[in-house]
Amino acid sequence: MKWIFSAAVLGMAMMISGCSSDYVMATKDGKMIMTEGKPQIDKETGLVKYTDESGHERQINGDEVSSMVER
């Protein structure tokens, strides 16, 4: 019975972790920025807000981003 509970917990953890997609942003100067979750674009300011791999929230000017691809 204990293994059924363990399998259920593992399955739930895998489903939860699969919900958030990580992205790679390429900048015009050739940098590759790995993000946790989907970056958000602020249409008023033109800034792209994202969380880096270390968990820090950062912003970059949207004009500097050449592409954004889901990993």
PDB file of N, CA, C, O and CB in Angstrom:
ATOM      1  N   MET A   1       0.820  -1.190   0.000  1.00  0.00           N
ATOM      2  CA  MET A   1       0.000   0.000   0.000  1.00  0.00           C
ATOM      3  C   MET A   1       0.872   1.265   0.000  1.00  0.00           C
ATOM      4  O   MET A   1       0.503   2.291  -0.571  1.00  0.00           O
ATOM      5  CB  MET A   1      -0.937  -0.008   1.210  1.00  0.00           C
ATOM      6  N   LYS A   2       2.008   1.167   0.640  1.00  0.00           N
ATOM      7  CA  LYS A   2       2.898   2.326   0.724  1.00  0.00           C
ATOM      8  C   LYS A   2       3.431   2.708  -0.662  1.00  0.00           C
ATOM      9  O   LYS A   2       3.613   3.892  -0.944  1.00  0.00           O
ATOM     10  CB  LYS A   2       4.070   2.033   1.684  1.00  0.00           C
ATOM     11  N   TRP A   3       3.680   1.728  -1.521  1.00  0.00           N
ATOM     12  CA  TRP A   3       4.226   2.012  -2.843  1.00  0.00           C
ATOM     13  C   TRP A   3       3.198   2.707  -3.733  1.00  0.00           C
ATOM     14  O   TRP A   3       3.558   3.488  -4.614  1.00  0.00           O
ATOM     15  CB  TRP A   3       4.706   0.723  -3.504  1.00  0.00           C
ATOM     16  N   ILE A   4       1.907   2.417  -3.499  1.00  0.00           N
ATOM     17  CA  ILE A   4       0.856   3.100  -4.270  1.00  0.00           C
ATOM     18  C   ILE A   4       0.839   4.586  -3.927  1.00  0.00           C
ATOM     19  O   ILE A   4       0.723   5.433  -4.812  1.00  0.00           O
ATOM     20  CB  ILE A   4      -0.535   2.467  -3.991  1.00  0.00           C
ATOM     21  N   PHE A   5       0.956   4.895  -2.644  1.00  0.00           N
ATOM     22  CA  PHE A   5       0.992   6.289  -2.202  1.00  0.00           C
ATOM     23  C   PHE A   5       2.215   6.988  -2.784  1.00  0.00           C
ATOM     24  O   PHE A   5       2.121   8.119  -3.260  1.00  0.00           O
ATOM     25  CB  PHE A   5       1.005   6.375  -0.659  1.00  0.00           C
ATOM     26  N   SER A   6       3.362   6.313  -2.745  1.00  0.00           N
ATOM     27  CA  SER A   6       4.599   6.902  -3.286  1.00  0.00           C
ATOM     28  C   SER A   6       4.467   7.165  -4.779  1.00  0.00           C
ATOM     29  O   SER A   6       4.900   8.208  -5.269  1.00  0.00           O
ATOM     30  CB  SER A   6       5.804   5.977  -3.021  1.00  0.00           C
ATOM     31  N   ALA A   7       3.867   6.219  -5.505  1.00  0.00           N
ATOM     32  CA  ALA A   7       3.681   6.398  -6.940  1.00  0.00           C
ATOM     33  C   ALA A   7       2.736   7.560  -7.229  1.00  0.00           C
ATOM     34  O   ALA A   7       2.951   8.316  -8.176  1.00  0.00           O
ATOM     35  CB  ALA A   7       3.145   5.113  -7.571  1.00  0.00           C
ATOM     36  N   ALA A   8       1.694   7.703  -6.420  1.00  0.00           N
ATOM     37  CA  ALA A   8       0.746   8.808  -6.603  1.00  0.00           C
ATOM     38  C   ALA A   8       1.423  10.152  -6.362  1.00  0.00           C
ATOM     39  O   ALA A   8       1.216  11.099  -7.122  1.00  0.00           O
ATOM     40  CB  ALA A   8      -0.456   8.648  -5.658  1.00  0.00           C
ATOM     41  N   VAL A   9       2.227  10.236  -5.312  1.00  0.00           N
ATOM     42  CA  VAL A   9       2.941  11.483  -5.004  1.00  0.00           C
ATOM     43  C   VAL A   9       3.922  11.818  -6.118  1.00  0.00           C
ATOM     44  O   VAL A   9       4.025  12.975  -6.525  1.00  0.00           O
ATOM     45  CB  VAL A   9       3.686  11.371  -3.653  1.00  0.00           C
ATOM     46  N   LEU A  10       4.636  10.828  -6.611  1.00  0.00           N
ATOM     47  CA  LEU A  10       5.583  11.054  -7.706  1.00  0.00           C
ATOM     48  C   LEU A  10       4.859  11.521  -8.969  1.00  0.00           C
ATOM     49  O   LEU A  10       5.323  12.428  -9.659  1.00  0.00           O
ATOM     50  CB  LEU A  10       6.381   9.772  -7.998  1.00  0.00           C
ATOM     51  N   GLY A  11       3.736  10.903  -9.260  1.00  0.00           N
ATOM     52  CA  GLY A  11       2.951  11.301 -10.426  1.00  0.00           C
ATOM     53  C   GLY A  11       2.455  12.730 -10.332  1.00  0.00           C
ATOM     54  O   GLY A  11       2.499  13.471 -11.314  1.00  0.00           O
ATOM     55  N   MET A  12       1.980  13.125  -9.149  1.00  0.00           N
ATOM     56  CA  MET A  12       1.510  14.499  -8.954  1.00  0.00           C
ATOM     57  C   MET A  12       2.659  15.489  -9.110  1.00  0.00           C
ATOM     58  O   MET A  12       2.486  16.548  -9.713  1.00  0.00           O
ATOM     59  CB  MET A  12       0.860  14.656  -7.567  1.00  0.00           C
ATOM     60  N   ALA A  13       3.821  15.154  -8.576  1.00  0.00           N
ATOM     61  CA  ALA A  13       4.976  16.046  -8.689  1.00  0.00           C
ATOM     62  C   ALA A  13       5.383  16.225 -10.150  1.00  0.00           C
ATOM     63  O   ALA A  13       5.748  17.324 -10.567  1.00  0.00           O
ATOM     64  CB  ALA A  13       6.161  15.499  -7.872  1.00  0.00           C
ATOM     65  N   MET A  14       5.318  15.149 -10.921  1.00  0.00           N
ATOM     66  CA  MET A  14       5.677  15.244 -12.336  1.00  0.00           C
ATOM     67  C   MET A  14       4.659  16.079 -13.104  1.00  0.00           C
ATOM     68  O   MET A  14       5.034  16.829 -14.005  1.00  0.00           O
ATOM     69  CB  MET A  14       5.785  13.846 -12.957  1.00  0.00           C
ATOM     70  N   MET A  15       3.383  15.963 -12.763  1.00  0.00           N
ATOM     71  CA  MET A  15       2.360  16.758 -13.442  1.00  0.00           C
ATOM     72  C   MET A  15       2.511  18.236 -13.124  1.00  0.00           C
ATOM     73  O   MET A  15       2.369  19.079 -14.010  1.00  0.00           O
ATOM     74  CB  MET A  15       0.966  16.281 -13.048  1.00  0.00           C
ATOM     75  N   ILE A  16       2.796  18.556 -11.874  1.00  0.00           N
ATOM     76  CA  ILE A  16       2.955  19.954 -11.478  1.00  0.00           C
ATOM     77  C   ILE A  16       4.177  20.561 -12.144  1.00  0.00           C
ATOM     78  O   ILE A  16       4.121  21.690 -12.632  1.00  0.00           O
ATOM     79  CB  ILE A  16       3.066  20.076  -9.954  1.00  0.00           C
ATOM     80  N   SER A  17       5.280  19.826 -12.170  1.00  0.00           N
ATOM     81  CA  SER A  17       6.500  20.371 -12.774  1.00  0.00           C
ATOM     82  C   SER A  17       6.354  20.521 -14.286  1.00  0.00           C
ATOM     83  O   SER A  17       7.049  21.342 -14.884  1.00  0.00           O
ATOM     84  CB  SER A  17       7.698  19.474 -12.453  1.00  0.00           C
ATOM     85  N   GLY A  18       5.488  19.765 -14.906  1.00  0.00           N
ATOM     86  CA  GLY A  18       5.285  19.859 -16.348  1.00  0.00           C
ATOM     87  C   GLY A  18       4.450  21.046 -16.761  1.00  0.00           C
ATOM     88  O   GLY A  18       4.382  21.356 -17.951  1.00  0.00           O
ATOM     89  N   CYS A  19       3.814  21.722 -15.826  1.00  0.00           N
ATOM     90  CA  CYS A  19       2.931  22.834 -16.154  1.00  0.00           C
ATOM     91  C   CYS A  19       3.682  24.103 -16.524  1.00  0.00           C
ATOM     92  O   CYS A  19       3.178  24.911 -17.304  1.00  0.00           O
ATOM     93  CB  CYS A  19       2.021  23.114 -15.001  1.00  0.00           C
ATOM     94  N   SER A  20       4.868  24.291 -15.982  1.00  0.00           N
ATOM     95  CA  SER A  20       5.590  25.524 -16.284  1.00  0.00           C
ATOM     96  C   SER A  20       6.655  25.246 -17.331  1.00  0.00           C
ATOM     97  O   SER A  20       7.509  24.379 -17.145  1.00  0.00           O
ATOM     98  CB  SER A  20       6.225  26.121 -15.008  1.00  0.00           C
ATOM     99  N   SER A  21       6.601  25.971 -18.410  1.00  0.00           N
ATOM    100  CA  SER A  21       7.563  25.807 -19.493  1.00  0.00           C
ATOM    101  C   SER A  21       8.665  26.840 -19.354  1.00  0.00           C
ATOM    102  O   SER A  21       8.414  28.003 -19.037  1.00  0.00           O
ATOM    103  CB  SER A  21       6.874  25.929 -20.868  1.00  0.00           C
ATOM    104  N   ASP A  22       9.886  26.397 -19.595  1.00  0.00           N
ATOM    105  CA  ASP A  22      11.018  27.305 -19.579  1.00  0.00           C
ATOM    106  C   ASP A  22      11.284  27.793 -20.997  1.00  0.00           C
ATOM    107  O   ASP A  22      10.934  27.123 -21.969  1.00  0.00           O
ATOM    108  CB  ASP A  22      12.272  26.620 -18.983  1.00  0.00           C
ATOM    109  N   TYR A  23      11.904  28.959 -21.108  1.00  0.00           N
ATOM    110  CA  TYR A  23      12.145  29.583 -22.408  1.00  0.00           C
ATOM    111  C   TYR A  23      13.608  29.973 -22.542  1.00  0.00           C
ATOM    112  O   TYR A  23      14.323  30.123 -21.551  1.00  0.00           O
ATOM    113  CB  TYR A  23      11.244  30.816 -22.596  1.00  0.00           C
ATOM    114  N   VAL A  24      14.036  30.134 -23.783  1.00  0.00           N
ATOM    115  CA  VAL A  24      15.361  30.673 -24.106  1.00  0.00           C
ATOM    116  C   VAL A  24      15.125  31.930 -24.931  1.00  0.00           C
ATOM    117  O   VAL A  24      14.435  31.903 -25.951  1.00  0.00           O
ATOM    118  CB  VAL A  24      16.262  29.618 -24.887  1.00  0.00           C
ATOM    119  N   MET A  25      15.709  33.026 -24.475  1.00  0.00           N
ATOM    120  CA  MET A  25      15.632  34.285 -25.226  1.00  0.00           C
ATOM    121  C   MET A  25      17.003  34.555 -25.830  1.00  0.00           C
ATOM    122  O   MET A  25      18.025  34.477 -25.148  1.00  0.00           O
ATOM    123  CB  MET A  25      15.172  35.482 -24.308  1.00  0.00           C
ATOM    124  N   ALA A  26      17.007  34.873 -27.115  1.00  0.00           N
ATOM    125  CA  ALA A  26      18.237  35.269 -27.792  1.00  0.00           C
ATOM    126  C   ALA A  26      18.212  36.785 -27.951  1.00  0.00           C
ATOM    127  O   ALA A  26      17.208  37.362 -28.369  1.00  0.00           O
ATOM    128  CB  ALA A  26      18.388  34.552 -29.184  1.00  0.00           C
ATOM    129  N   THR A  27      19.332  37.419 -27.609  1.00  0.00           N
ATOM    130  CA  THR A  27      19.413  38.865 -27.758  1.00  0.00           C
ATOM    131  C   THR A  27      20.120  39.205 -29.070  1.00  0.00           C
ATOM    132  O   THR A  27      20.777  38.357 -29.674  1.00  0.00           O
ATOM    133  CB  THR A  27      20.154  39.500 -26.553  1.00  0.00           C
ATOM    134  N   LYS A  28      19.977  40.436 -29.492  1.00  0.00           N
ATOM    135  CA  LYS A  28      20.581  40.864 -30.758  1.00  0.00           C
ATOM    136  C   LYS A  28      22.102  40.873 -30.716  1.00  0.00           C
ATOM    137  O   LYS A  28      22.754  40.826 -31.759  1.00  0.00           O
ATOM    138  CB  LYS A  28      20.084  42.240 -31.124  1.00  0.00           C
ATOM    139  N   ASP A  29      22.680  40.933 -29.494  1.00  0.00           N
ATOM    140  CA  ASP A  29      24.140  40.901 -29.389  1.00  0.00           C
ATOM    141  C   ASP A  29      24.672  39.475 -29.202  1.00  0.00           C
ATOM    142  O   ASP A  29      25.861  39.296 -28.940  1.00  0.00           O
ATOM    143  CB  ASP A  29      24.599  41.781 -28.228  1.00  0.00           C
ATOM    144  N   GLY A  30      23.798  38.448 -29.333  1.00  0.00           N
ATOM    145  CA  GLY A  30      24.244  37.058 -29.328  1.00  0.00           C
ATOM    146  C   GLY A  30      24.140  36.321 -28.007  1.00  0.00           C
ATOM    147  O   GLY A  30      24.514  35.150 -27.939  1.00  0.00           O
ATOM    148  N   LYS A  31      23.652  36.956 -26.961  1.00  0.00           N
ATOM    149  CA  LYS A  31      23.512  36.273 -25.676  1.00  0.00           C
ATOM    150  C   LYS A  31      22.288  35.360 -25.695  1.00  0.00           C
ATOM    151  O   LYS A  31      21.295  35.642 -26.365  1.00  0.00           O
ATOM    152  CB  LYS A  31      23.404  37.297 -24.522  1.00  0.00           C
ATOM    153  N   MET A  32      22.380  34.265 -24.949  1.00  0.00           N
ATOM    154  CA  MET A  32      21.253  33.365 -24.761  1.00  0.00           C
ATOM    155  C   MET A  32      20.855  33.447 -23.283  1.00  0.00           C
ATOM    156  O   MET A  32      21.678  33.206 -22.400  1.00  0.00           O
ATOM    157  CB  MET A  32      21.612  31.883 -25.191  1.00  0.00           C
ATOM    158  N   ILE A  33      19.617  33.781 -23.027  1.00  0.00           N
ATOM    159  CA  ILE A  33      19.124  33.925 -21.657  1.00  0.00           C
ATOM    160  C   ILE A  33      18.131  32.803 -21.394  1.00  0.00           C
ATOM    161  O   ILE A  33      17.108  32.699 -22.072  1.00  0.00           O
ATOM    162  CB  ILE A  33      18.464  35.330 -21.426  1.00  0.00           C
ATOM    163  N   MET A  34      18.437  31.956 -20.399  1.00  0.00           N
ATOM    164  CA  MET A  34      17.548  30.871 -19.995  1.00  0.00           C
ATOM    165  C   MET A  34      16.599  31.404 -18.930  1.00  0.00           C
ATOM    166  O   MET A  34      17.035  32.044 -17.974  1.00  0.00           O
ATOM    167  CB  MET A  34      18.356  29.637 -19.466  1.00  0.00           C
ATOM    168  N   THR A  35      15.308  31.144 -19.089  1.00  0.00           N
ATOM    169  CA  THR A  35      14.327  31.650 -18.134  1.00  0.00           C
ATOM    170  C   THR A  35      13.569  30.496 -17.489  1.00  0.00           C
ATOM    171  O   THR A  35      13.481  29.400 -18.044  1.00  0.00           O
ATOM    172  CB  THR A  35      13.346  32.615 -18.824  1.00  0.00           C
ATOM    173  N   GLU A  36      13.028  30.765 -16.314  1.00  0.00           N
ATOM    174  CA  GLU A  36      12.104  29.847 -15.658  1.00  0.00           C
ATOM    175  C   GLU A  36      10.710  30.388 -15.901  1.00  0.00           C
ATOM    176  O   GLU A  36      10.379  31.474 -15.426  1.00  0.00           O
ATOM    177  CB  GLU A  36      12.409  29.697 -14.116  1.00  0.00           C
ATOM    178  N   GLY A  37       9.908  29.669 -16.614  1.00  0.00           N
ATOM    179  CA  GLY A  37       8.569  30.149 -16.954  1.00  0.00           C
ATOM    180  C   GLY A  37       8.617  31.060 -18.162  1.00  0.00           C
ATOM    181  O   GLY A  37       9.686  31.384 -18.679  1.00  0.00           O
ATOM    182  N   LYS A  38       7.446  31.464 -18.599  1.00  0.00           N
ATOM    183  CA  LYS A  38       7.335  32.305 -19.790  1.00  0.00           C
ATOM    184  C   LYS A  38       7.580  33.768 -19.438  1.00  0.00           C
ATOM    185  O   LYS A  38       6.972  34.288 -18.502  1.00  0.00           O
ATOM    186  CB  LYS A  38       5.951  32.140 -20.441  1.00  0.00           C
ATOM    187  N   PRO A  39       8.460  34.436 -20.172  1.00  0.00           N
ATOM    188  CA  PRO A  39       8.680  35.875 -19.953  1.00  0.00           C
ATOM    189  C   PRO A  39       7.409  36.672 -20.258  1.00  0.00           C
ATOM    190  O   PRO A  39       6.623  36.307 -21.132  1.00  0.00           O
ATOM    191  CB  PRO A  39       9.850  36.383 -20.832  1.00  0.00           C
ATOM    192  N   GLN A  40       7.228  37.762 -19.523  1.00  0.00           N
ATOM    193  CA  GLN A  40       6.056  38.616 -19.709  1.00  0.00           C
ATOM    194  C   GLN A  40       6.487  39.922 -20.360  1.00  0.00           C
ATOM    195  O   GLN A  40       7.465  40.547 -19.949  1.00  0.00           O
ATOM    196  CB  GLN A  40       5.340  38.887 -18.357  1.00  0.00           C
ATOM    197  N   ILE A  41       5.738  40.321 -21.382  1.00  0.00           N
ATOM    198  CA  ILE A  41       6.052  41.556 -22.105  1.00  0.00           C
ATOM    199  C   ILE A  41       5.110  42.650 -21.641  1.00  0.00           C
ATOM    200  O   ILE A  41       3.891  42.504 -21.723  1.00  0.00           O
ATOM    201  CB  ILE A  41       5.944  41.354 -23.645  1.00  0.00           C
ATOM    202  N   ASP A  42       5.684  43.765 -21.146  1.00  0.00           N
ATOM    203  CA  ASP A  42       4.898  44.921 -20.713  1.00  0.00           C
ATOM    204  C   ASP A  42       4.762  45.843 -21.922  1.00  0.00           C
ATOM    205  O   ASP A  42       5.731  46.471 -22.348  1.00  0.00           O
ATOM    206  CB  ASP A  42       5.573  45.667 -19.484  1.00  0.00           C
ATOM    207  N   LYS A  43       3.565  45.917 -22.463  1.00  0.00           N
ATOM    208  CA  LYS A  43       3.344  46.700 -23.689  1.00  0.00           C
ATOM    209  C   LYS A  43       3.514  48.197 -23.461  1.00  0.00           C
ATOM    210  O   LYS A  43       3.864  48.923 -24.392  1.00  0.00           O
ATOM    211  CB  LYS A  43       1.951  46.428 -24.238  1.00  0.00           C
ATOM    212  N   GLU A  44       3.275  48.670 -22.246  1.00  0.00           N
ATOM    213  CA  GLU A  44       3.413  50.106 -21.959  1.00  0.00           C
ATOM    214  C   GLU A  44       4.867  50.546 -21.946  1.00  0.00           C
ATOM    215  O   GLU A  44       5.207  51.583 -22.515  1.00  0.00           O
ATOM    216  CB  GLU A  44       2.769  50.442 -20.621  1.00  0.00           C
ATOM    217  N   THR A  45       5.738  49.760 -21.297  1.00  0.00           N
ATOM    218  CA  THR A  45       7.143  50.159 -21.162  1.00  0.00           C
ATOM    219  C   THR A  45       8.050  49.511 -22.203  1.00  0.00           C
ATOM    220  O   THR A  45       9.152  50.000 -22.449  1.00  0.00           O
ATOM    221  CB  THR A  45       7.642  49.813 -19.779  1.00  0.00           C
ATOM    222  N   GLY A  46       7.600  48.409 -22.822  1.00  0.00           N
ATOM    223  CA  GLY A  46       8.433  47.706 -23.785  1.00  0.00           C
ATOM    224  C   GLY A  46       9.449  46.780 -23.144  1.00  0.00           C
ATOM    225  O   GLY A  46      10.320  46.242 -23.828  1.00  0.00           O
ATOM    226  N   LEU A  47       9.345  46.586 -21.821  1.00  0.00           N
ATOM    227  CA  LEU A  47      10.286  45.715 -21.116  1.00  0.00           C
ATOM    228  C   LEU A  47       9.775  44.284 -21.082  1.00  0.00           C
ATOM    229  O   LEU A  47       8.570  44.034 -21.039  1.00  0.00           O
ATOM    230  CB  LEU A  47      10.526  46.222 -19.688  1.00  0.00           C
ATOM    231  N   VAL A  48      10.716  43.354 -21.102  1.00  0.00           N
ATOM    232  CA  VAL A  48      10.396  41.940 -20.963  1.00  0.00           C
ATOM    233  C   VAL A  48      10.844  41.521 -19.568  1.00  0.00           C
ATOM    234  O   VAL A  48      12.024  41.620 -19.231  1.00  0.00           O
ATOM    235  CB  VAL A  48      11.089  41.066 -22.084  1.00  0.00           C
ATOM    236  N   LYS A  49       9.891  41.052 -18.756  1.00  0.00           N
ATOM    237  CA  LYS A  49      10.189  40.622 -17.396  1.00  0.00           C
ATOM    238  C   LYS A  49      10.278  39.105 -17.378  1.00  0.00           C
ATOM    239  O   LYS A  49       9.408  38.418 -17.913  1.00  0.00           O
ATOM    240  CB  LYS A  49       9.112  41.131 -16.392  1.00  0.00           C
ATOM    241  N   TYR A  50      11.347  38.580 -16.755  1.00  0.00           N
ATOM    242  CA  TYR A  50      11.543  37.139 -16.684  1.00  0.00           C
ATOM    243  C   TYR A  50      12.239  36.767 -15.382  1.00  0.00           C
ATOM    244  O   TYR A  50      12.803  37.620 -14.696  1.00  0.00           O
ATOM    245  CB  TYR A  50      12.356  36.641 -17.889  1.00  0.00           C
ATOM    246  N   THR A  51      12.190  35.477 -15.054  1.00  0.00           N
ATOM    247  CA  THR A  51      12.900  34.941 -13.899  1.00  0.00           C
ATOM    248  C   THR A  51      14.050  34.110 -14.432  1.00  0.00           C
ATOM    249  O   THR A  51      13.846  33.188 -15.222  1.00  0.00           O
ATOM    250  CB  THR A  51      11.955  34.091 -12.970  1.00  0.00           C
ATOM    251  N   ASP A  52      15.278  34.442 -13.994  1.00  0.00           N
ATOM    252  CA  ASP A  52      16.432  33.697 -14.498  1.00  0.00           C
ATOM    253  C   ASP A  52      16.543  32.343 -13.793  1.00  0.00           C
ATOM    254  O   ASP A  52      15.741  32.027 -12.914  1.00  0.00           O
ATOM    255  CB  ASP A  52      17.731  34.513 -14.304  1.00  0.00           C
ATOM    256  N   GLU A  53      17.529  31.558 -14.180  1.00  0.00           N
ATOM    257  CA  GLU A  53      17.689  30.205 -13.635  1.00  0.00           C
ATOM    258  C   GLU A  53      18.008  30.194 -12.147  1.00  0.00           C
ATOM    259  O   GLU A  53      17.796  29.187 -11.472  1.00  0.00           O
ATOM    260  CB  GLU A  53      18.777  29.480 -14.382  1.00  0.00           C
ATOM    261  N   SER A  54      18.515  31.309 -11.633  1.00  0.00           N
ATOM    262  CA  SER A  54      18.814  31.409 -10.203  1.00  0.00           C
ATOM    263  C   SER A  54      17.608  31.829  -9.382  1.00  0.00           C
ATOM    264  O   SER A  54      17.671  31.869  -8.153  1.00  0.00           O
ATOM    265  CB  SER A  54      19.939  32.387  -9.978  1.00  0.00           C
ATOM    266  N   GLY A  55      16.494  32.146 -10.066  1.00  0.00           N
ATOM    267  CA  GLY A  55      15.282  32.557  -9.368  1.00  0.00           C
ATOM    268  C   GLY A  55      15.148  34.052  -9.175  1.00  0.00           C
ATOM    269  O   GLY A  55      14.232  34.508  -8.491  1.00  0.00           O
ATOM    270  N   HIS A  56      16.055  34.830  -9.773  1.00  0.00           N
ATOM    271  CA  HIS A  56      16.000  36.286  -9.664  1.00  0.00           C
ATOM    272  C   HIS A  56      15.114  36.861 -10.765  1.00  0.00           C
ATOM    273  O   HIS A  56      15.192  36.447 -11.922  1.00  0.00           O
ATOM    274  CB  HIS A  56      17.417  36.894  -9.741  1.00  0.00           C
ATOM    275  N   GLU A  57      14.275  37.816 -10.389  1.00  0.00           N
ATOM    276  CA  GLU A  57      13.418  38.478 -11.369  1.00  0.00           C
ATOM    277  C   GLU A  57      14.218  39.577 -12.058  1.00  0.00           C
ATOM    278  O   GLU A  57      14.839  40.415 -11.403  1.00  0.00           O
ATOM    279  CB  GLU A  57      12.137  39.059 -10.696  1.00  0.00           C
ATOM    280  N   ARG A  58      14.194  39.561 -13.385  1.00  0.00           N
ATOM    281  CA  ARG A  58      14.980  40.519 -14.173  1.00  0.00           C
ATOM    282  C   ARG A  58      14.122  41.119 -15.274  1.00  0.00           C
ATOM    283  O   ARG A  58      13.033  40.629 -15.572  1.00  0.00           O
ATOM    284  CB  ARG A  58      16.230  39.840 -14.779  1.00  0.00           C
ATOM    285  N   GLN A  59      14.637  42.202 -15.880  1.00  0.00           N
ATOM    286  CA  GLN A  59      13.968  42.855 -17.000  1.00  0.00           C
ATOM    287  C   GLN A  59      14.995  43.184 -18.064  1.00  0.00           C
ATOM    288  O   GLN A  59      16.158  43.462 -17.772  1.00  0.00           O
ATOM    289  CB  GLN A  59      13.223  44.135 -16.543  1.00  0.00           C
ATOM    290  N   ILE A  60      14.539  43.145 -19.302  1.00  0.00           N
ATOM    291  CA  ILE A  60      15.389  43.517 -20.430  1.00  0.00           C
ATOM    292  C   ILE A  60      14.524  44.305 -21.408  1.00  0.00           C
ATOM    293  O   ILE A  60      13.322  44.062 -21.524  1.00  0.00           O
ATOM    294  CB  ILE A  60      16.035  42.249 -21.119  1.00  0.00           C
ATOM    295  N   ASN A  61      15.136  45.236 -22.100  1.00  0.00           N
ATOM    296  CA  ASN A  61      14.416  46.017 -23.097  1.00  0.00           C
ATOM    297  C   ASN A  61      13.974  45.074 -24.224  1.00  0.00           C
ATOM    298  O   ASN A  61      14.792  44.320 -24.752  1.00  0.00           O
ATOM    299  CB  ASN A  61      15.306  47.186 -23.651  1.00  0.00           C
ATOM    300  N   GLY A  62      12.713  45.109 -24.587  1.00  0.00           N
ATOM    301  CA  GLY A  62      12.177  44.242 -25.623  1.00  0.00           C
ATOM    302  C   GLY A  62      12.839  44.418 -26.972  1.00  0.00           C
ATOM    303  O   GLY A  62      12.851  43.486 -27.777  1.00  0.00           O
ATOM    304  N   ASP A  63      13.395  45.601 -27.239  1.00  0.00           N
ATOM    305  CA  ASP A  63      14.091  45.854 -28.502  1.00  0.00           C
ATOM    306  C   ASP A  63      15.387  45.047 -28.612  1.00  0.00           C
ATOM    307  O   ASP A  63      15.895  44.832 -29.713  1.00  0.00           O
ATOM    308  CB  ASP A  63      14.396  47.343 -28.642  1.00  0.00           C
ATOM    309  N   GLU A  64      15.926  44.596 -27.460  1.00  0.00           N
ATOM    310  CA  GLU A  64      17.166  43.834 -27.461  1.00  0.00           C
ATOM    311  C   GLU A  64      16.942  42.345 -27.709  1.00  0.00           C
ATOM    312  O   GLU A  64      17.897  41.616 -27.979  1.00  0.00           O
ATOM    313  CB  GLU A  64      17.882  44.026 -26.152  1.00  0.00           C
ATOM    314  N   VAL A  65      15.700  41.888 -27.622  1.00  0.00           N
ATOM    315  CA  VAL A  65      15.384  40.465 -27.788  1.00  0.00           C
ATOM    316  C   VAL A  65      15.117  40.174 -29.261  1.00  0.00           C
ATOM    317  O   VAL A  65      14.260  40.805 -29.880  1.00  0.00           O
ATOM    318  CB  VAL A  65      14.157  40.059 -26.917  1.00  0.00           C
ATOM    319  N   SER A  66      15.858  39.213 -29.817  1.00  0.00           N
ATOM    320  CA  SER A  66      15.645  38.865 -31.220  1.00  0.00           C
ATOM    321  C   SER A  66      14.698  37.677 -31.368  1.00  0.00           C
ATOM    322  O   SER A  66      13.963  37.604 -32.352  1.00  0.00           O
ATOM    323  CB  SER A  66      16.977  38.553 -31.893  1.00  0.00           C
ATOM    324  N   SER A  67      14.698  36.740 -30.405  1.00  0.00           N
ATOM    325  CA  SER A  67      13.755  35.626 -30.457  1.00  0.00           C
ATOM    326  C   SER A  67      13.531  35.034 -29.071  1.00  0.00           C
ATOM    327  O   SER A  67      14.341  35.205 -28.160  1.00  0.00           O
ATOM    328  CB  SER A  67      14.257  34.545 -31.415  1.00  0.00           C
ATOM    329  N   MET A  68      12.408  34.334 -28.939  1.00  0.00           N
ATOM    330  CA  MET A  68      12.033  33.710 -27.682  1.00  0.00           C
ATOM    331  C   MET A  68      11.462  32.337 -28.019  1.00  0.00           C
ATOM    332  O   MET A  68      10.462  32.239 -28.730  1.00  0.00           O
ATOM    333  CB  MET A  68      11.000  34.589 -26.878  1.00  0.00           C
ATOM    334  N   VAL A  69      12.090  31.275 -27.514  1.00  0.00           N
ATOM    335  CA  VAL A  69      11.712  29.914 -27.874  1.00  0.00           C
ATOM    336  C   VAL A  69      11.490  29.093 -26.608  1.00  0.00           C
ATOM    337  O   VAL A  69      12.259  29.188 -25.652  1.00  0.00           O
ATOM    338  CB  VAL A  69      12.795  29.260 -28.768  1.00  0.00           C
ATOM    339  N   GLU A  70      10.420  28.280 -26.612  1.00  0.00           N
ATOM    340  CA  GLU A  70      10.163  27.391 -25.479  1.00  0.00           C
ATOM    341  C   GLU A  70      11.142  26.225 -25.525  1.00  0.00           C
ATOM    342  O   GLU A  70      11.387  25.642 -26.581  1.00  0.00           O
ATOM    343  CB  GLU A  70       8.693  26.878 -25.492  1.00  0.00           C
ATOM    344  N   ARG A  71      11.707  25.889 -24.340  1.00  0.00           N
ATOM    345  CA  ARG A  71      12.638  24.759 -24.297  1.00  0.00           C
ATOM    346  C   ARG A  71      11.883  23.477 -24.101  1.00  0.00           C
ATOM    347  O   ARG A  71      12.489  22.407 -24.038  1.00  0.00           O
ATOM    348  CB  ARG A  71      13.672  24.936 -23.187  1.00  0.00           C
TER     349      ARG A  71
END
